PDB file of C-alpha atoms in Angstrom:
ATOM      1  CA  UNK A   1      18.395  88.807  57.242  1.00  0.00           C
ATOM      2  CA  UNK A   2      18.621  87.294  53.893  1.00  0.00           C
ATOM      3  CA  UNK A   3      19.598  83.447  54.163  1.00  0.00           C
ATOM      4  CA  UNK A   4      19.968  83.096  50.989  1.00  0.00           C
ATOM      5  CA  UNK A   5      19.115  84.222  47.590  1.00  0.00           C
ATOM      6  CA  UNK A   6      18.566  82.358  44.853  1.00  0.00           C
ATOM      7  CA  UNK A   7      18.305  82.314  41.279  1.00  0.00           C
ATOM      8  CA  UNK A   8      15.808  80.380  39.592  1.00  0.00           C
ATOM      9  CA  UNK A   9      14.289  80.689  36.209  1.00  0.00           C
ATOM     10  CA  UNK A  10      11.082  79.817  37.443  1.00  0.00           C
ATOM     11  CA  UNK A  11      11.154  81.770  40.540  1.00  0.00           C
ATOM     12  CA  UNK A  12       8.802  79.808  43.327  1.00  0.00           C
ATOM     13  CA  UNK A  13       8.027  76.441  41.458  1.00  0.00           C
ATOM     14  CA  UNK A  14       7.778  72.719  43.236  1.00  0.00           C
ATOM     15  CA  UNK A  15      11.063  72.425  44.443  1.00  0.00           C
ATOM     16  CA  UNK A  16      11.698  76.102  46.322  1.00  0.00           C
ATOM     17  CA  UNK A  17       8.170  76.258  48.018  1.00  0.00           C
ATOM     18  CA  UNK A  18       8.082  72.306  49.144  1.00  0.00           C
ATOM     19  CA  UNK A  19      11.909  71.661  49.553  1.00  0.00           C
ATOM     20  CA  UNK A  20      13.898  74.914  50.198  1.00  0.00           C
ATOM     21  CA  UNK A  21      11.424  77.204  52.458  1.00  0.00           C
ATOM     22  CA  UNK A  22      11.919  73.694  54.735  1.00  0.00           C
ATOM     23  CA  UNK A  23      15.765  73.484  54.282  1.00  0.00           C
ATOM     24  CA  UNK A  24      16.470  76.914  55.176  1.00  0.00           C
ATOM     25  CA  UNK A  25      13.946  77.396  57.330  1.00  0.00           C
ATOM     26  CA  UNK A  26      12.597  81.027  56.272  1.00  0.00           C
ATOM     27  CA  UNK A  27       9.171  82.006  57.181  1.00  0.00           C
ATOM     28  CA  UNK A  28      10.039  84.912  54.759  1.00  0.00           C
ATOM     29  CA  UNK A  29       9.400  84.288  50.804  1.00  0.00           C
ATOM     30  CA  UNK A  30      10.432  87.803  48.804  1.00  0.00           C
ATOM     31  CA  UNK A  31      10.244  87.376  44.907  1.00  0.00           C
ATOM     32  CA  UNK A  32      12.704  90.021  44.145  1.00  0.00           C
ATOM     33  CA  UNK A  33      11.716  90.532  40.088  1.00  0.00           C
ATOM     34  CA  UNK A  34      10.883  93.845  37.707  1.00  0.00           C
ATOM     35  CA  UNK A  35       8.235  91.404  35.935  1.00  0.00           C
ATOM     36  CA  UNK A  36       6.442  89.979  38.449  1.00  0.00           C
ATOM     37  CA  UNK A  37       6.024  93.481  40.190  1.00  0.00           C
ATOM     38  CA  UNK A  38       4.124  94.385  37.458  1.00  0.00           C
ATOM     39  CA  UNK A  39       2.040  91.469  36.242  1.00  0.00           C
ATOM     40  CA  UNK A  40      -0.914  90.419  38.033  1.00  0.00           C
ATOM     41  CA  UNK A  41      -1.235  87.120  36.798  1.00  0.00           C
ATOM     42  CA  UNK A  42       2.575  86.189  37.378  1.00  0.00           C
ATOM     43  CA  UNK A  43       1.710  87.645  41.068  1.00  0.00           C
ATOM     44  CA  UNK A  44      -1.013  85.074  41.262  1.00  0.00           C
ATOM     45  CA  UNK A  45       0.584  81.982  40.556  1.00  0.00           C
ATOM     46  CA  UNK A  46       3.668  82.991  42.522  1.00  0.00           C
ATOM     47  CA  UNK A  47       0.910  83.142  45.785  1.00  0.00           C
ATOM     48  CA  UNK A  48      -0.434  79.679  44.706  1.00  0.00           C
ATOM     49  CA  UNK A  49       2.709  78.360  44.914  1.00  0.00           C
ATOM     50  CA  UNK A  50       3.692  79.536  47.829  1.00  0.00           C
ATOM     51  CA  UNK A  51       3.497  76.818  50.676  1.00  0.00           C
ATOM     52  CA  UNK A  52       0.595  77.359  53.163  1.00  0.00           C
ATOM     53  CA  UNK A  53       2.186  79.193  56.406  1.00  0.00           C
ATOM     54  CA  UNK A  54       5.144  80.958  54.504  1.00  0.00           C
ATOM     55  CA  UNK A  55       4.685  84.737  54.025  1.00  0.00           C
ATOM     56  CA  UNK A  56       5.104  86.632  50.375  1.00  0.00           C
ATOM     57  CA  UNK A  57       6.477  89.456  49.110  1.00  0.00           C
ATOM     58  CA  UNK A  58       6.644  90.241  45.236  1.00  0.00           C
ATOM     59  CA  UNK A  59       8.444  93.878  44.441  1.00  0.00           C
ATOM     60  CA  UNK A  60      10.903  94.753  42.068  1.00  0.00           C
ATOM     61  CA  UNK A  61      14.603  94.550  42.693  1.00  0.00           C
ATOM     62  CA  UNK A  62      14.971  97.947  43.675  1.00  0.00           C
ATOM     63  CA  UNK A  63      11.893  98.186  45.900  1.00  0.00           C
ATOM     64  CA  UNK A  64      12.643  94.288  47.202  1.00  0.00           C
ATOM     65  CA  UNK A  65      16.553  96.315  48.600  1.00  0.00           C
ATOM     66  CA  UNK A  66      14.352  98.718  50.365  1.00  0.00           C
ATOM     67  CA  UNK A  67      13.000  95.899  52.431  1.00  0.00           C
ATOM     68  CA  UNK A  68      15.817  94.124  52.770  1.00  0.00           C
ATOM     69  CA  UNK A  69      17.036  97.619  54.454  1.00  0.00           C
ATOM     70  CA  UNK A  70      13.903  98.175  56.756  1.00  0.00           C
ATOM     71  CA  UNK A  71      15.097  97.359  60.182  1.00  0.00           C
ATOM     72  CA  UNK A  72      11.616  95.091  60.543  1.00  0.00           C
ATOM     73  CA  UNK A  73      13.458  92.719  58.643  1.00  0.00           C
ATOM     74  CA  UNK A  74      16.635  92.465  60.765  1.00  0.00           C
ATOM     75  CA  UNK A  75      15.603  89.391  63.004  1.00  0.00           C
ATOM     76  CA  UNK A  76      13.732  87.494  59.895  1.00  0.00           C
ATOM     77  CA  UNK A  77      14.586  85.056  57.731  1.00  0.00           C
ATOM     78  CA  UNK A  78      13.959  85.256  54.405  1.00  0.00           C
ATOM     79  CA  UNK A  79      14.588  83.606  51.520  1.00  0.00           C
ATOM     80  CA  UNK A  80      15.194  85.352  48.286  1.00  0.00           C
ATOM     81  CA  UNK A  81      13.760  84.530  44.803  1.00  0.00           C
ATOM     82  CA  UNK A  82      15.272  86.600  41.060  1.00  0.00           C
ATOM     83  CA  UNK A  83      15.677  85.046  37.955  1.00  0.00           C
ATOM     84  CA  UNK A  84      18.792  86.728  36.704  1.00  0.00           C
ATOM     85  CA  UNK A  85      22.681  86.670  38.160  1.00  0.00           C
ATOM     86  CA  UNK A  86      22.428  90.274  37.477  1.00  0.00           C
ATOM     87  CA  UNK A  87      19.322  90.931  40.475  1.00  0.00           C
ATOM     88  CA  UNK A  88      21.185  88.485  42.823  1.00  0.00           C
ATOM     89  CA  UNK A  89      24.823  90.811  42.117  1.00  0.00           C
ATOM     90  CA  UNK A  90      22.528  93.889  42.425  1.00  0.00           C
ATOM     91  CA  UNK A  91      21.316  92.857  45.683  1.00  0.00           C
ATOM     92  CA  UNK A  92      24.644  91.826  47.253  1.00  0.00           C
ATOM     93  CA  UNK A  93      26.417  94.634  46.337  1.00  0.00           C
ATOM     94  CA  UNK A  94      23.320  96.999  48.319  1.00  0.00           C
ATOM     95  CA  UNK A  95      22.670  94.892  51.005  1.00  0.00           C
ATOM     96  CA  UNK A  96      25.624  94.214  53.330  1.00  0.00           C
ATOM     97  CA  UNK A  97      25.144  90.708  55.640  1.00  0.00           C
ATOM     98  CA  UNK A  98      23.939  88.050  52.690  1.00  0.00           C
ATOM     99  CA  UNK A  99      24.685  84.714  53.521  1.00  0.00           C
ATOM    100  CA  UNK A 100      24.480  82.983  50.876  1.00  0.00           C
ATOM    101  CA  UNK A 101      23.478  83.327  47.237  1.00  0.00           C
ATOM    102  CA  UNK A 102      22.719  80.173  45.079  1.00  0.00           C
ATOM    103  CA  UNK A 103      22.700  79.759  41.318  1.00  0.00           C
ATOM    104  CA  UNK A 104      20.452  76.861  40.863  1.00  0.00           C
ATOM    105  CA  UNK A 105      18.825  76.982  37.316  1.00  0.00           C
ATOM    106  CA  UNK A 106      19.577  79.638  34.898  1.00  0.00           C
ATOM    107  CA  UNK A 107      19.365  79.912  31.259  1.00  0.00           C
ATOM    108  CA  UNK A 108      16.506  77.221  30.267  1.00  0.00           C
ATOM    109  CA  UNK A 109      14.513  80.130  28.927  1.00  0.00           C
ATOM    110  CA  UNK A 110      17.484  82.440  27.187  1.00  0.00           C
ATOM    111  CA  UNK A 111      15.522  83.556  23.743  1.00  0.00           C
ATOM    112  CA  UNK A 112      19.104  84.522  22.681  1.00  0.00           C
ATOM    113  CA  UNK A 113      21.326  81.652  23.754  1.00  0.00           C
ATOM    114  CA  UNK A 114      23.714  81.508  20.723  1.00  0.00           C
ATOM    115  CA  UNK A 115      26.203  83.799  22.718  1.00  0.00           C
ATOM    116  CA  UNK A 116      25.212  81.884  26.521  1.00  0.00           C
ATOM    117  CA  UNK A 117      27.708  79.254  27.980  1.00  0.00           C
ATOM    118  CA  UNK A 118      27.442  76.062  29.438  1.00  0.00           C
ATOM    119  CA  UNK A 119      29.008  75.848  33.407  1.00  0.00           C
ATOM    120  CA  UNK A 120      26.666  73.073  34.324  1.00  0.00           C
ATOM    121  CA  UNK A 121      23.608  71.140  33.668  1.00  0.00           C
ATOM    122  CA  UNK A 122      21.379  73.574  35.159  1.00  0.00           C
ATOM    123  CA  UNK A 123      23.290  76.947  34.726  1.00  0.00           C
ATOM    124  CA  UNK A 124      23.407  78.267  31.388  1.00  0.00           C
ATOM    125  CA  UNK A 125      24.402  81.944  31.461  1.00  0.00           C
ATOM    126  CA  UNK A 126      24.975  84.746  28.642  1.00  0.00           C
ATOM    127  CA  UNK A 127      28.166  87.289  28.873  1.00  0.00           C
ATOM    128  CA  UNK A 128      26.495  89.594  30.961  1.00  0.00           C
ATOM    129  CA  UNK A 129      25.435  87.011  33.457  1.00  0.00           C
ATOM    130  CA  UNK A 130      28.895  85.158  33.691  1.00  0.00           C
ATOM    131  CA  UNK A 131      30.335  88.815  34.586  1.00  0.00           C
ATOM    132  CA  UNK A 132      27.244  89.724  37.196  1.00  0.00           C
ATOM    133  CA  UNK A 133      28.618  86.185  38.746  1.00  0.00           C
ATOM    134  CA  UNK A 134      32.202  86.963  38.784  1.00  0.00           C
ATOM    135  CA  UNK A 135      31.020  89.890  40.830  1.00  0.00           C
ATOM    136  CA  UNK A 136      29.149  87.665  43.315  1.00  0.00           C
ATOM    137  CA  UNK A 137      32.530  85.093  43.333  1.00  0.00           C
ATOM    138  CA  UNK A 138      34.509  88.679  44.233  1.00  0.00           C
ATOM    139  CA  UNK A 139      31.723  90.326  47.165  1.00  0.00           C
ATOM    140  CA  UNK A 140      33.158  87.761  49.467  1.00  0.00           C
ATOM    141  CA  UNK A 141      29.208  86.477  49.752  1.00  0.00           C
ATOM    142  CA  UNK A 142      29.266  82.249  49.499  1.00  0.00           C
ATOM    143  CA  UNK A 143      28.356  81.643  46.323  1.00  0.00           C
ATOM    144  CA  UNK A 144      27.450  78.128  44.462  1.00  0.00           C
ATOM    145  CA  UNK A 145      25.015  76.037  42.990  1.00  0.00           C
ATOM    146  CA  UNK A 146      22.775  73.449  44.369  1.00  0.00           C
ATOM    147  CA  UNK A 147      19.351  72.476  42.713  1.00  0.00           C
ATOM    148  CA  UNK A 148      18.181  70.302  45.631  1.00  0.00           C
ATOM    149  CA  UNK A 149      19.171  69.927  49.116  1.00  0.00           C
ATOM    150  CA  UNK A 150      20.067  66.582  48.528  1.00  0.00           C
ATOM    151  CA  UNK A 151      22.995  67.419  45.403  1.00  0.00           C
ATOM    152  CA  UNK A 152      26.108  68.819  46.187  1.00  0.00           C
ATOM    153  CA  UNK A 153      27.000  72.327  46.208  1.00  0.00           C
ATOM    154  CA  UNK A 154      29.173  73.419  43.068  1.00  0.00           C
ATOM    155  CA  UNK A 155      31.354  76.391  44.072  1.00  0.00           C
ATOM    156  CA  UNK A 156      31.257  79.292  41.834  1.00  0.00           C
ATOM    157  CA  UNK A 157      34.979  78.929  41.248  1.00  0.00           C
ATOM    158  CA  UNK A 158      34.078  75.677  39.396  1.00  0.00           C
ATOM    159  CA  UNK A 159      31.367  77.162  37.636  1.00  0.00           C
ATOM    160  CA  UNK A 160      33.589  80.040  36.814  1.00  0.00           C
ATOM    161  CA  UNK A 161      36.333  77.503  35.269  1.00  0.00           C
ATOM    162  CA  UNK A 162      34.037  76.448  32.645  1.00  0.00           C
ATOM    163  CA  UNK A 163      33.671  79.830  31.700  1.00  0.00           C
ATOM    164  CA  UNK A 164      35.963  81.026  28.443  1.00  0.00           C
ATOM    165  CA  UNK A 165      35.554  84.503  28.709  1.00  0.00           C
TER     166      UNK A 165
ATOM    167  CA  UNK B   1      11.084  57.451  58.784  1.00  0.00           C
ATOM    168  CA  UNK B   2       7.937  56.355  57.210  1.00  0.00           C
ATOM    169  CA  UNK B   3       8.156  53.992  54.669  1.00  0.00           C
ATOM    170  CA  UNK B   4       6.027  55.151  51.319  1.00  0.00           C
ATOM    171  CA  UNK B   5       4.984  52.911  48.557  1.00  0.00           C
ATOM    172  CA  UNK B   6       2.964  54.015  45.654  1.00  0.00           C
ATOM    173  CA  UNK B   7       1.007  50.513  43.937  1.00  0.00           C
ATOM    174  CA  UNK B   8      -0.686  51.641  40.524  1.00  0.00           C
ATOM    175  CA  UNK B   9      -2.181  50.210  37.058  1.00  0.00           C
ATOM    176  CA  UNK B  10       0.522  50.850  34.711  1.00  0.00           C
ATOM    177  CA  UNK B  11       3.454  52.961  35.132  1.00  0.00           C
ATOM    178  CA  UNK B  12       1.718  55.879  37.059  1.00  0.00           C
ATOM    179  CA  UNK B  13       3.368  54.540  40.040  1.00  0.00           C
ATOM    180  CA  UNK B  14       6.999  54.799  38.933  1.00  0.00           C
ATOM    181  CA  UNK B  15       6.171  58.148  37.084  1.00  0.00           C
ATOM    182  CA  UNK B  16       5.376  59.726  40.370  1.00  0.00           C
ATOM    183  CA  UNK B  17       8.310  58.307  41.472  1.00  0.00           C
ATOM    184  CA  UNK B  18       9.995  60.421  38.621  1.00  0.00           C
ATOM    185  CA  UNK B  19       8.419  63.159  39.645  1.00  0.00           C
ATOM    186  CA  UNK B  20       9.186  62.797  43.392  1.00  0.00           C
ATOM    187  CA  UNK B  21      12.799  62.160  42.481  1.00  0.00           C
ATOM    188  CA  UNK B  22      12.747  65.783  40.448  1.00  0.00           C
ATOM    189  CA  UNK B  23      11.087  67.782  42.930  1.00  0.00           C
ATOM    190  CA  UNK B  24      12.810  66.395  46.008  1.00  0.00           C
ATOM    191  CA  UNK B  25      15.444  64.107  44.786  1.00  0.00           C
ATOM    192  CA  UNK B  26      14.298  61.641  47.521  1.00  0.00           C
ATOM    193  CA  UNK B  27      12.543  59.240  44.706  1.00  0.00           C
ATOM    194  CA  UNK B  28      14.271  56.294  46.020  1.00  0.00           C
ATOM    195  CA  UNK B  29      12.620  56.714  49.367  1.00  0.00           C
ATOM    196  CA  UNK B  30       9.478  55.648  47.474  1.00  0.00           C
ATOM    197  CA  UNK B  31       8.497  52.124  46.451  1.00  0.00           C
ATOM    198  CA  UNK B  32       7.089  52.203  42.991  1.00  0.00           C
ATOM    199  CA  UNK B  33       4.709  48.935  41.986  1.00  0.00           C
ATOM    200  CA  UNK B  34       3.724  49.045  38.399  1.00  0.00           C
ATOM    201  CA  UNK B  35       1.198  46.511  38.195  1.00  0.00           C
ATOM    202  CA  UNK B  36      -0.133  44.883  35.324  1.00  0.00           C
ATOM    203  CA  UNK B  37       3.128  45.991  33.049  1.00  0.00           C
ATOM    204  CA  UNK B  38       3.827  42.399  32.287  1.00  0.00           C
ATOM    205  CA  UNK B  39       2.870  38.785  33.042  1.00  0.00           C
ATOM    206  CA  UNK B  40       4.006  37.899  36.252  1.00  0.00           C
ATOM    207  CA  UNK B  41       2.080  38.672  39.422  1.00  0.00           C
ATOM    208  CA  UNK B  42       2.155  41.496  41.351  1.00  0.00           C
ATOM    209  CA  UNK B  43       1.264  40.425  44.869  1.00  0.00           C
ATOM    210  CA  UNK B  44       4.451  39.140  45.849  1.00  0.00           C
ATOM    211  CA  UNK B  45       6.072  42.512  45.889  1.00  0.00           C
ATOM    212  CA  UNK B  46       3.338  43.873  47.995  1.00  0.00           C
ATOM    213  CA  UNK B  47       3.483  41.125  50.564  1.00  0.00           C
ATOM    214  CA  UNK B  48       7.128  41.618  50.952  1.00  0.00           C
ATOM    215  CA  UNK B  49       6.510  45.321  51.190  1.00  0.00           C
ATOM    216  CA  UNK B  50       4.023  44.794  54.157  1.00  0.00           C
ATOM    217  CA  UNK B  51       6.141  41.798  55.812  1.00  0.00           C
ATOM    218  CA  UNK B  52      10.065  44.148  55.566  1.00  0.00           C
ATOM    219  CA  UNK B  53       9.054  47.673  55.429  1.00  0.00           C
ATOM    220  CA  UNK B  54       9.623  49.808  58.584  1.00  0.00           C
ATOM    221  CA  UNK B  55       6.836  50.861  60.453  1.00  0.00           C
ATOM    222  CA  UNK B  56       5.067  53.202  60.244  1.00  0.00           C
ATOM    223  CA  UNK B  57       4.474  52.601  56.468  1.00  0.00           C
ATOM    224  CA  UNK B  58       1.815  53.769  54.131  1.00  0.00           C
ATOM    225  CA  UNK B  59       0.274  51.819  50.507  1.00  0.00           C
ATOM    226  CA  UNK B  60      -0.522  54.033  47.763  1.00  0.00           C
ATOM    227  CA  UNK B  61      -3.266  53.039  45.141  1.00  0.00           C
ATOM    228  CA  UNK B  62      -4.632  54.831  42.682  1.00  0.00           C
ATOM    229  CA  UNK B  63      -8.185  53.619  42.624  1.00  0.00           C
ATOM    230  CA  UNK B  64     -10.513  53.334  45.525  1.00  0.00           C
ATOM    231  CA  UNK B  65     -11.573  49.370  45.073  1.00  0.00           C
ATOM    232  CA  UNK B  66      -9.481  48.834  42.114  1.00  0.00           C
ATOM    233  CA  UNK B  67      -7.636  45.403  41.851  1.00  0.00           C
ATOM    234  CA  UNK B  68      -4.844  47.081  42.784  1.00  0.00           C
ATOM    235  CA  UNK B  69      -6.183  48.400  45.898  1.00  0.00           C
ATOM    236  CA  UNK B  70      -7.957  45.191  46.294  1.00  0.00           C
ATOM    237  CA  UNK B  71      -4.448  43.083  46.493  1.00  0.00           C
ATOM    238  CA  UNK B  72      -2.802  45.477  48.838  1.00  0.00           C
ATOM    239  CA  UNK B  73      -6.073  46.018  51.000  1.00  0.00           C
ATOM    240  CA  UNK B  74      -5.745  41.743  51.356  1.00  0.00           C
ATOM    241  CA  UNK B  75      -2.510  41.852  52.010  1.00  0.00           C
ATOM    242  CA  UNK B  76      -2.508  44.591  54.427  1.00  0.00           C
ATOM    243  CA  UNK B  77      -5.527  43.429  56.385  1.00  0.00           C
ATOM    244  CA  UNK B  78      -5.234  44.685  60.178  1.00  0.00           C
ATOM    245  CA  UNK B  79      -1.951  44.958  59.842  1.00  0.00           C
ATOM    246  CA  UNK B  80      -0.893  48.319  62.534  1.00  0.00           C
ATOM    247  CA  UNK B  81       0.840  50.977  61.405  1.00  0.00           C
ATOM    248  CA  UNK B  82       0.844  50.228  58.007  1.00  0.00           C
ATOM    249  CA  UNK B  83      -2.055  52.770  56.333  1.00  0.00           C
ATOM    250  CA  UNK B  84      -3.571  52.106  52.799  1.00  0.00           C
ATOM    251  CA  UNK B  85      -4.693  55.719  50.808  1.00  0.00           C
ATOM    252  CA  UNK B  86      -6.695  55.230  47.817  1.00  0.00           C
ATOM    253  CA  UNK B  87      -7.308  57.503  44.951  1.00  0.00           C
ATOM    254  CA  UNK B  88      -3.627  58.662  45.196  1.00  0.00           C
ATOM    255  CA  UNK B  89      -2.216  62.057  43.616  1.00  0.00           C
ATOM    256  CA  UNK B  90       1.452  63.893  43.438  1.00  0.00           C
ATOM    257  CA  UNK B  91       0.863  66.349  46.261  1.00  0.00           C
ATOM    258  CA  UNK B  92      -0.329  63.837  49.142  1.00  0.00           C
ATOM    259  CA  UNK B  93       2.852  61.843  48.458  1.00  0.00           C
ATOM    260  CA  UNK B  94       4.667  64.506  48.825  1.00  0.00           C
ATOM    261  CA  UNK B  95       2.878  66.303  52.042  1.00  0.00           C
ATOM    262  CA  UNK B  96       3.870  62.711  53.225  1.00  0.00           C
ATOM    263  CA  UNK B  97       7.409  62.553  51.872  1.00  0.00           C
ATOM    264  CA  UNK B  98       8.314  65.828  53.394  1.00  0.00           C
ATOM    265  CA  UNK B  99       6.363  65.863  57.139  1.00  0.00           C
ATOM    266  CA  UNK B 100       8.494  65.977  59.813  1.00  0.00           C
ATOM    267  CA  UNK B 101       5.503  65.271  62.508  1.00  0.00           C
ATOM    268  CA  UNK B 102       4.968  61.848  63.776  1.00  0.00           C
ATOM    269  CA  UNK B 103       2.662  60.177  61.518  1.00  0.00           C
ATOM    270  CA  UNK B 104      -0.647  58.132  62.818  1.00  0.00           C
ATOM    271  CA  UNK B 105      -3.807  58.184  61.586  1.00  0.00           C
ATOM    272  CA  UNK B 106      -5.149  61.645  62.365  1.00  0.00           C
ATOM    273  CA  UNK B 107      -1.842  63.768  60.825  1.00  0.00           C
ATOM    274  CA  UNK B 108      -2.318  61.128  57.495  1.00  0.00           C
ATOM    275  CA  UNK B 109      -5.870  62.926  58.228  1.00  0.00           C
ATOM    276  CA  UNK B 110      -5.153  66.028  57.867  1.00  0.00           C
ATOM    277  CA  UNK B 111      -2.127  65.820  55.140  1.00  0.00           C
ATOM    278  CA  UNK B 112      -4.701  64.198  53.074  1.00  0.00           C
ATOM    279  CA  UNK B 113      -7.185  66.912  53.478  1.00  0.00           C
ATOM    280  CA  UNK B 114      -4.441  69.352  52.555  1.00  0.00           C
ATOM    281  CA  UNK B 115      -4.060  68.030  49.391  1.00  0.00           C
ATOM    282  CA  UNK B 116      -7.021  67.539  47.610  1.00  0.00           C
ATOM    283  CA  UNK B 117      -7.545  68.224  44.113  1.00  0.00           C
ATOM    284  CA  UNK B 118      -9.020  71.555  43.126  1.00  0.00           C
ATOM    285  CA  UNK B 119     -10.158  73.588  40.855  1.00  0.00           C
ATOM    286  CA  UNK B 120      -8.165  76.694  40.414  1.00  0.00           C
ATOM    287  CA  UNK B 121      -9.653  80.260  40.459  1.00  0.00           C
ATOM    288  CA  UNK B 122      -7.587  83.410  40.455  1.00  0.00           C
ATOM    289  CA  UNK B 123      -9.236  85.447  43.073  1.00  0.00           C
ATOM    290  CA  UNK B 124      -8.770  88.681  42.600  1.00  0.00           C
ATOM    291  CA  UNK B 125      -5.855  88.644  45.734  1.00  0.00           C
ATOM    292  CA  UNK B 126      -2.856  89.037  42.699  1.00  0.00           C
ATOM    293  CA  UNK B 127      -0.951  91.975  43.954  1.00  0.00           C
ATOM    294  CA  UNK B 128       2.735  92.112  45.256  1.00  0.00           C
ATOM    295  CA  UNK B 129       1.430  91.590  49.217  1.00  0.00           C
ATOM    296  CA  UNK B 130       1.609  94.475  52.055  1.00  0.00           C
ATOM    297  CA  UNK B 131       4.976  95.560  53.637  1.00  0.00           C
ATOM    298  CA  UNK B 132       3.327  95.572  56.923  1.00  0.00           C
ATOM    299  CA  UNK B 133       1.573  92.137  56.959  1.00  0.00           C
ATOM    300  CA  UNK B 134       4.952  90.559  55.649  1.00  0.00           C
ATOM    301  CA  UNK B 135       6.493  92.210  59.347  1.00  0.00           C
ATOM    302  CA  UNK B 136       4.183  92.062  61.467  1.00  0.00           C
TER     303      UNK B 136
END
């Protein structure tokens, strides 16, 4: 069961594997990213950041929705790591019973970012990524963002207002 | 809760506080003394510290018999439940900010011991993990 996926530029980093694995309480870390599937050294510092107990998965998106599909996986928490809106609408829209899905920081590393908007301080997303989110505001799956625990969420309807296309 | 303060030459002390405050937005649960910044004496604020802070509590310094250490070890003395850690870095504040066990002696023990620094290798482990472990 997928508690919650969420999108982070920098995929397991300080504040997912020493605040959020503890929040949501998910013995279950899947990286759910094309790159990382691939590249060894990504793969390594994704395991050294991963908090000592928790349990790892790295696959790419399509392989990471076959898991989330095994029937293993049913009873287990897990807590769900991609770096684009797009993975995160991908993944709701194949796996039925998300709970959540949380836009947290997005956009500090767009090469292109003439074209990307603004809808926060931490969510900065290109055309393509402000429609993969509409999706995610229409699959009924709560959607916001919320860096830390401790901030407030913002609901994806108020990201969505700042929006202009 | 356990109190946390973090006693340093110089402005380490409030840049870990930074730090803390970015990673777990819980900064302000941490007492930041940057000694030494300026003229006036630092000793007071440590005294309070140890006289108002809740128990348990625990001193950070960053050098082991530094005057820093020195002041808070003398103001500390025998002092129970409060717990001075010397040679301080990021992740034991944090293994301390974040524990949810009771804290005495031996689990300060053993979060310590979890976060030493280390040299960093890249075993040859880098692959995407196994489908079956992650179940089982």
């Amino acid at each position: 069961m997928i508690v919650q996926i969420r999108v982070d530029d920098r995929l397991i980093h300080g504040q997912v594997a020493l605040v959020w694995t503890k929040e949501l309480n998910t013995p279950g870390i899947v990286v759910a990213n094309d790159n990382a599937a691939k590249t060894k050294a990504v793969q390594m510092t994704l395991q050294m950041a991963t908090p000592t107990g928790k349990k790892l998965l790295i696959r790419s998106v399509q392989d990471a929705i076959r898991v989330f599909l095994d029937p293993r996986g049913k009873d287990m928490r897990l807590f769900v790591l991609v770096n684009a809106v797009q993975d995160a609408a991908t993944i709701v829209a194949a796996v039925p019973g998300v709970q959540a899905v949380n836009v947290a920081n997005v956009g500090r590393f767009t090469q292109d970012a003439q074209d990307a908007q603004a809808l926060s301080s931490t969510v900065m997303l290109t055309p393509p990524e402000v429609k993969a989110l509409r999706q995610l505001a229409a699959s009924g799956v709560p959607t916001f963002s919320q860096v830390l625990p401790s901030n407030a969420k913002q609901s994806v309807q108020s990201l969505l207002k700042n929006a202009h296309s | 809760m356990t109190s946390l303060m973090i006693a340093s030459h110089g402005h380490l002390a409030s840049g870990m506080q930074s730090a803390l405050q970015l990673l777990t937005g819980l900064g302000k649960q941490v007492t930041a003394l940057d000694a030494y910044v300026d003229q006036g004496d630092d000793r007071p604020q440590i005294a309070a510290f140890v006289a108002q802070a809740s128990r348990p509590a625990v001193i950070f310094t960053d050098l082991y018999g530094g005057s820093v250490n020195q002041d808070v070890v003398r103001a500390v003395g025998d002092t129970p439940d409060v717990f001075v850690v010397s040679q301080v870095n990021l992740a034991v504040v944090l293994a301390v900010l974040l524990d949810s066990e009771p804290l005495d002696a031996a689990r300060l023990d053993a979060l310590i011991a979890q976060s030493q620094v280390r040299r960093v290798t890249l075993a040859a482990t880098g692959d995407g993990g196994s489908t079956a472990d992650f179940f089982d």
